[in-house]
XYZ file of C-alpha atoms in Angstrom:
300
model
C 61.611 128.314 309.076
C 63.808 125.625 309.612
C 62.000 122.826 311.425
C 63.387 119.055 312.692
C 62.347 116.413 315.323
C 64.162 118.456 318.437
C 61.903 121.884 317.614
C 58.984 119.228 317.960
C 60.153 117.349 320.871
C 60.616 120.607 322.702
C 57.021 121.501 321.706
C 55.217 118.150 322.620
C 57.623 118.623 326.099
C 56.105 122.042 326.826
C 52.531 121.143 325.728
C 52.942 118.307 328.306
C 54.457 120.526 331.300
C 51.340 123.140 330.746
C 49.081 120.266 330.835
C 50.239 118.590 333.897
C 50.629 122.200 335.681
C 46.997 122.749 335.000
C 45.920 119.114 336.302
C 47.651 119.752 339.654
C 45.785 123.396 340.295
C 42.414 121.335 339.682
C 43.790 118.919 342.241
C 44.644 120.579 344.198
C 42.138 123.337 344.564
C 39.503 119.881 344.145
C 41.659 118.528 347.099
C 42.078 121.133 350.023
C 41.423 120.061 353.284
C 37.624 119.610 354.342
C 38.157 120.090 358.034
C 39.222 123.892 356.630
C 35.638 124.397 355.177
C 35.015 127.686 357.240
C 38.677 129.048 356.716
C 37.720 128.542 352.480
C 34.854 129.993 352.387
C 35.868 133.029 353.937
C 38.909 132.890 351.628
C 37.406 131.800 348.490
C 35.884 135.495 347.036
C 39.566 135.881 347.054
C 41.493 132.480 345.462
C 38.741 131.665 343.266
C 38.896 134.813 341.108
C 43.050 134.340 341.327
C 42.920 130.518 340.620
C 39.789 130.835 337.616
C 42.481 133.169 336.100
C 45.591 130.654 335.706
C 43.105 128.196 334.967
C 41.913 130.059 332.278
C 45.635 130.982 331.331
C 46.404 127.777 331.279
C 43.936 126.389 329.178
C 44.701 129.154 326.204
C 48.594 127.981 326.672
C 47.422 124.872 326.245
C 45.533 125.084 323.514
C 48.165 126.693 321.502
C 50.433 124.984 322.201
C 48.397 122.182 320.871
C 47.938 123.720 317.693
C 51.665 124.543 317.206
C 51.967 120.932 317.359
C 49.329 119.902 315.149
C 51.028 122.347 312.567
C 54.251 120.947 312.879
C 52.711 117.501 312.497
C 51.533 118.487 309.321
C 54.982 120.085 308.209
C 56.990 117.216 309.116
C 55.879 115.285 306.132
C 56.948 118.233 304.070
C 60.398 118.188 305.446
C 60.476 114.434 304.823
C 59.544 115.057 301.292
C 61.748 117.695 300.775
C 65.157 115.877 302.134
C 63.236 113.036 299.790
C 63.685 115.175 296.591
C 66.610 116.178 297.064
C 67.891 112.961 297.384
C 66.124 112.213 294.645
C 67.593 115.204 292.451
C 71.372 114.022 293.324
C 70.802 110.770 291.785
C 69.156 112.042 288.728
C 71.891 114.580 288.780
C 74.804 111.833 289.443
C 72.840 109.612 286.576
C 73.120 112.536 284.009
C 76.912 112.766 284.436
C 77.346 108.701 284.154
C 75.477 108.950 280.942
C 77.539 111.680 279.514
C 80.647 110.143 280.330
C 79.734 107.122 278.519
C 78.595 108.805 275.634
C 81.558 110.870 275.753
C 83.801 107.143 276.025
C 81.423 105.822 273.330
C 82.385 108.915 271.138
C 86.247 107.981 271.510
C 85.391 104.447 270.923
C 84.219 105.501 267.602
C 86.299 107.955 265.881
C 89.664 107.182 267.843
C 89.985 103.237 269.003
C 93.478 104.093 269.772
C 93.220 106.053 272.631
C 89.664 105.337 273.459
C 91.039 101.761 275.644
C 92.747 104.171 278.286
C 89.844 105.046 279.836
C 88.761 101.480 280.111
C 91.511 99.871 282.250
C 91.521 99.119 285.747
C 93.223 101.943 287.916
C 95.800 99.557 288.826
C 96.343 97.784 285.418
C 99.657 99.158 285.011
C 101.034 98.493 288.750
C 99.275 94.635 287.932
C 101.337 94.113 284.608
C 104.897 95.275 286.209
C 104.249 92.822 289.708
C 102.567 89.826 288.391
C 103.941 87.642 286.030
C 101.425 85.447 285.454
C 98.642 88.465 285.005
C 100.956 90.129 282.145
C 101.398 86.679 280.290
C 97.646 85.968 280.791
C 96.840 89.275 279.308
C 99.079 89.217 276.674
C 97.896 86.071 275.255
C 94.629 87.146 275.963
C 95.062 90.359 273.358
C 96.849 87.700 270.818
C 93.698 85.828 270.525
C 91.553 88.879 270.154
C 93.707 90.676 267.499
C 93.879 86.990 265.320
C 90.004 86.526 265.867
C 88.285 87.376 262.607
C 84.609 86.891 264.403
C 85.122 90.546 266.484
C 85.238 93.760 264.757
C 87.765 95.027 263.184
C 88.395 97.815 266.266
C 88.309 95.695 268.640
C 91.187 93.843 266.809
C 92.726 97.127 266.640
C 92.070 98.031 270.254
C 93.831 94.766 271.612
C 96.972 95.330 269.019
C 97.275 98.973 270.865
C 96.734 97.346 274.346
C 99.733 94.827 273.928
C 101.657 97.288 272.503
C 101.042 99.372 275.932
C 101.883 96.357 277.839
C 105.083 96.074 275.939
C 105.904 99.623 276.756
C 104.857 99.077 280.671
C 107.459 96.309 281.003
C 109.479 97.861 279.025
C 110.364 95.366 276.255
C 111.782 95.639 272.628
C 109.856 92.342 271.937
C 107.869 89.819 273.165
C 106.719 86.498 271.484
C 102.775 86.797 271.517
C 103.720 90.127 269.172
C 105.016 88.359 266.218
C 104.385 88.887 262.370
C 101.328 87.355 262.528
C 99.571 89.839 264.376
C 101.232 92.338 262.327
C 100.070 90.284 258.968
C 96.415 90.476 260.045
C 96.556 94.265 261.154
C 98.428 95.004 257.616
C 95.309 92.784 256.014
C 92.619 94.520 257.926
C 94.255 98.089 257.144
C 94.351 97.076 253.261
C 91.142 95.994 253.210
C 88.950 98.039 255.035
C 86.220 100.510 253.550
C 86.750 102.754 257.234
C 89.348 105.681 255.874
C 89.632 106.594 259.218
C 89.976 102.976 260.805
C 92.384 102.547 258.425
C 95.087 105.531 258.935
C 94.595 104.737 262.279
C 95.678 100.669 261.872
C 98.638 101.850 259.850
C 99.628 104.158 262.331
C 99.609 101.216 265.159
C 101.348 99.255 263.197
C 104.440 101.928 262.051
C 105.440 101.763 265.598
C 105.967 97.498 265.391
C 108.973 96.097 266.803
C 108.577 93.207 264.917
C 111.824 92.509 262.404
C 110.821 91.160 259.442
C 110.973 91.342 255.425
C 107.774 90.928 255.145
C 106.995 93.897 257.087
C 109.019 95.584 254.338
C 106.732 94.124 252.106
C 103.976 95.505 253.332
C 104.873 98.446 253.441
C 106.252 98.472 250.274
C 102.810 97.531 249.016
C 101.110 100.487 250.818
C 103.793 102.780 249.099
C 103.167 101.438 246.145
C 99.406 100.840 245.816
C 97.241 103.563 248.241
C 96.641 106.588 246.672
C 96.514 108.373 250.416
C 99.402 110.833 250.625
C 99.087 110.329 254.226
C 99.109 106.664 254.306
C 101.859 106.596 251.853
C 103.964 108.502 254.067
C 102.922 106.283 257.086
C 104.268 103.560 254.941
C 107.889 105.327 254.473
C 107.891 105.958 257.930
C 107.421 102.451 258.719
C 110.378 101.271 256.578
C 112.653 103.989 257.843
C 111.398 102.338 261.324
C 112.429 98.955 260.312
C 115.893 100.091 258.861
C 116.748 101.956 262.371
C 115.413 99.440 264.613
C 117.197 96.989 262.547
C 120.486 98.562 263.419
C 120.605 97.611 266.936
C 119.225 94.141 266.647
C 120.382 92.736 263.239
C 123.128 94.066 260.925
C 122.208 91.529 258.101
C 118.571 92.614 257.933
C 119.734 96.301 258.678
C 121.874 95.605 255.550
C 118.723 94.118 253.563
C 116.661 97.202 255.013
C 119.526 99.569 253.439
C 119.256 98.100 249.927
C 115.640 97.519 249.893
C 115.075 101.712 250.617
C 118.284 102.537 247.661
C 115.936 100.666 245.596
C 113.198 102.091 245.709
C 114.459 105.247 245.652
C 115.973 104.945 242.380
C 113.106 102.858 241.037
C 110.242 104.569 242.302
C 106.370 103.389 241.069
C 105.178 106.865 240.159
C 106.194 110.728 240.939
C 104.254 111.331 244.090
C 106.695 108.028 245.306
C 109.912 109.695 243.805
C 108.556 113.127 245.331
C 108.010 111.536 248.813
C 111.170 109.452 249.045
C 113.573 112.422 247.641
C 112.001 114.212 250.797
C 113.136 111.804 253.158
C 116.011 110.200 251.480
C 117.069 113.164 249.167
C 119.387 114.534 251.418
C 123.027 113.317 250.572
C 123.933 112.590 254.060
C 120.930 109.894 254.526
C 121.967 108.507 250.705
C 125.747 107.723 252.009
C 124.660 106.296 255.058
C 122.070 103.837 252.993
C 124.811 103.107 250.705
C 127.178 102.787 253.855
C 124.584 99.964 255.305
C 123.882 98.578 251.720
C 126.976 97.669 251.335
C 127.780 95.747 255.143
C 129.376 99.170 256.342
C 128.667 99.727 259.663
């Protein structure tokens, strides 16, 4: 039965009423007019059996009412408690979900640092970086520092390379000058050295996608090509250069020209067969081989 404070205010309200109605018979029949004495007594084999009657009705309302109350006294506690655990259950319910979200967050963190930042930024962070100035350059700075800080873990590095990179994209920019080789350089560095196979596919992937012109990005790449026995990463690595060589095109002819000659190179000279076997994939095609010789050359 459903039970709350108005069920027991009616209750107490009744209980009250029967009480008071029973107090005013006693009254009055205590009450009646002295100066009557003769007309009661010849009256009173008749009122007394009528009035002992409600009395006595009265007194059994009374009484349970009185014990209605005293039961919903004692249930009102259990209602209390009740609303209590429940209460109770939604927060232990609501704390169960938090947790799992953050182990879910911390499970991203851990096997996928590229994405895992996402979930991390403010709801407006993207609306912040396109209106304010001043926020965008504070933040990009900001994620320079972090990804040229050797005392912070190598993810973390990798996480702030990926944010900038996003904030790039947000404002829509080819370049900016806190991402410069340098930040490339010390992604390239962690990548090469690290002991993490999967940190480090996903460090060359970030930094395939670099806008940053530069030989020695060719280099690097070059080296990766050359040097990891990854089929994977070695592919990452020829993507990267074909990047470099297309990007190139619409920013610099000379280095698109240096690009050119640097890929006919090594495509002729390849390190080993898995290199010759790669490159003749991408570059074997006699279309692609014209064009390189086309750019090699200063065509256009």
């Amino acid at each position: 039965m459903f039970i709350n404070k108005s069920s027991v205010t009616i209750m107490l309200a009744a209980g009250a009423m029967a009480i008071s109605t029973y107090n005013l018979v006693i009254i009055t029949k205590l009450t009646a007019n002295d100066t009557n004495v003769v007309q009661k007594s010849q009256s009173m084999s008749t009122n007394t059996s009528t009035d002992d009657k409600l009395i006595y009705q009265l007194q059994q309302n009374v009484t349970q009412l009185q014990q209605q109350v005293m039961v919903l006294k004692k249930q009102l506690p259990t209602v209390s408690d009740d609303t209590s655990n429940q209460a109770t259950i939604k927060q232990l319910v609501l704390a169960v979900i938090a947790e799992k979200e953050q182990q879910v967050q911390a499970k991203m963190r851990a096997s996928n640092p590229y994405h895992a930042f996402y979930s991390e930024l403010p709801d407006d962070y993207e609306l912040r970086i396109k209106s304010d100035p001043q926020y965008a350059q504070k933040m990009a700075t900001q994620l320079r520092e972090q990804i040229l800080n050797p005392n912070i873990s190598d993810t973390e590095r990798l996480v702030a390379l990926n944010q900038l990179q996003l904030n790039m994209n947000i404002l829509n920019k080819q370049s900016m000058p806190e991402y410069d080789f340098a930040v490339i350089d010390s992604l390239f560095n962690l990548a090469i050295n690290s002991t993490d196979g999967n940190f480090k596919i996903q460090a060359i992937e970030a930094v395939t996608q670099t806008p940053v012109l530069d030989y020695r990005v060719v280099e690097k790449f070059t080296q990766l090509l050359a040097t990891d026995n990854n089929d994977y990463v070695r592919r990452l690595a020829v993507q990267g250069l074909v990047m470099q060589y297309y990007q190139a095109q619409n920013e610099q002819t000379g280095y698109s020209q240096q690009v050119a000659q640097h890929l006919l190179s090594l495509y002729k000279n390849p390190t080993d067969n898995d290199v010759k076997t790669l490159l003749d994939e991408i570059f074997g095609n006699q279309k692609m081989l014209d064009e390189l010789q086309n750019h090699a050359t200063g065509g256009s």
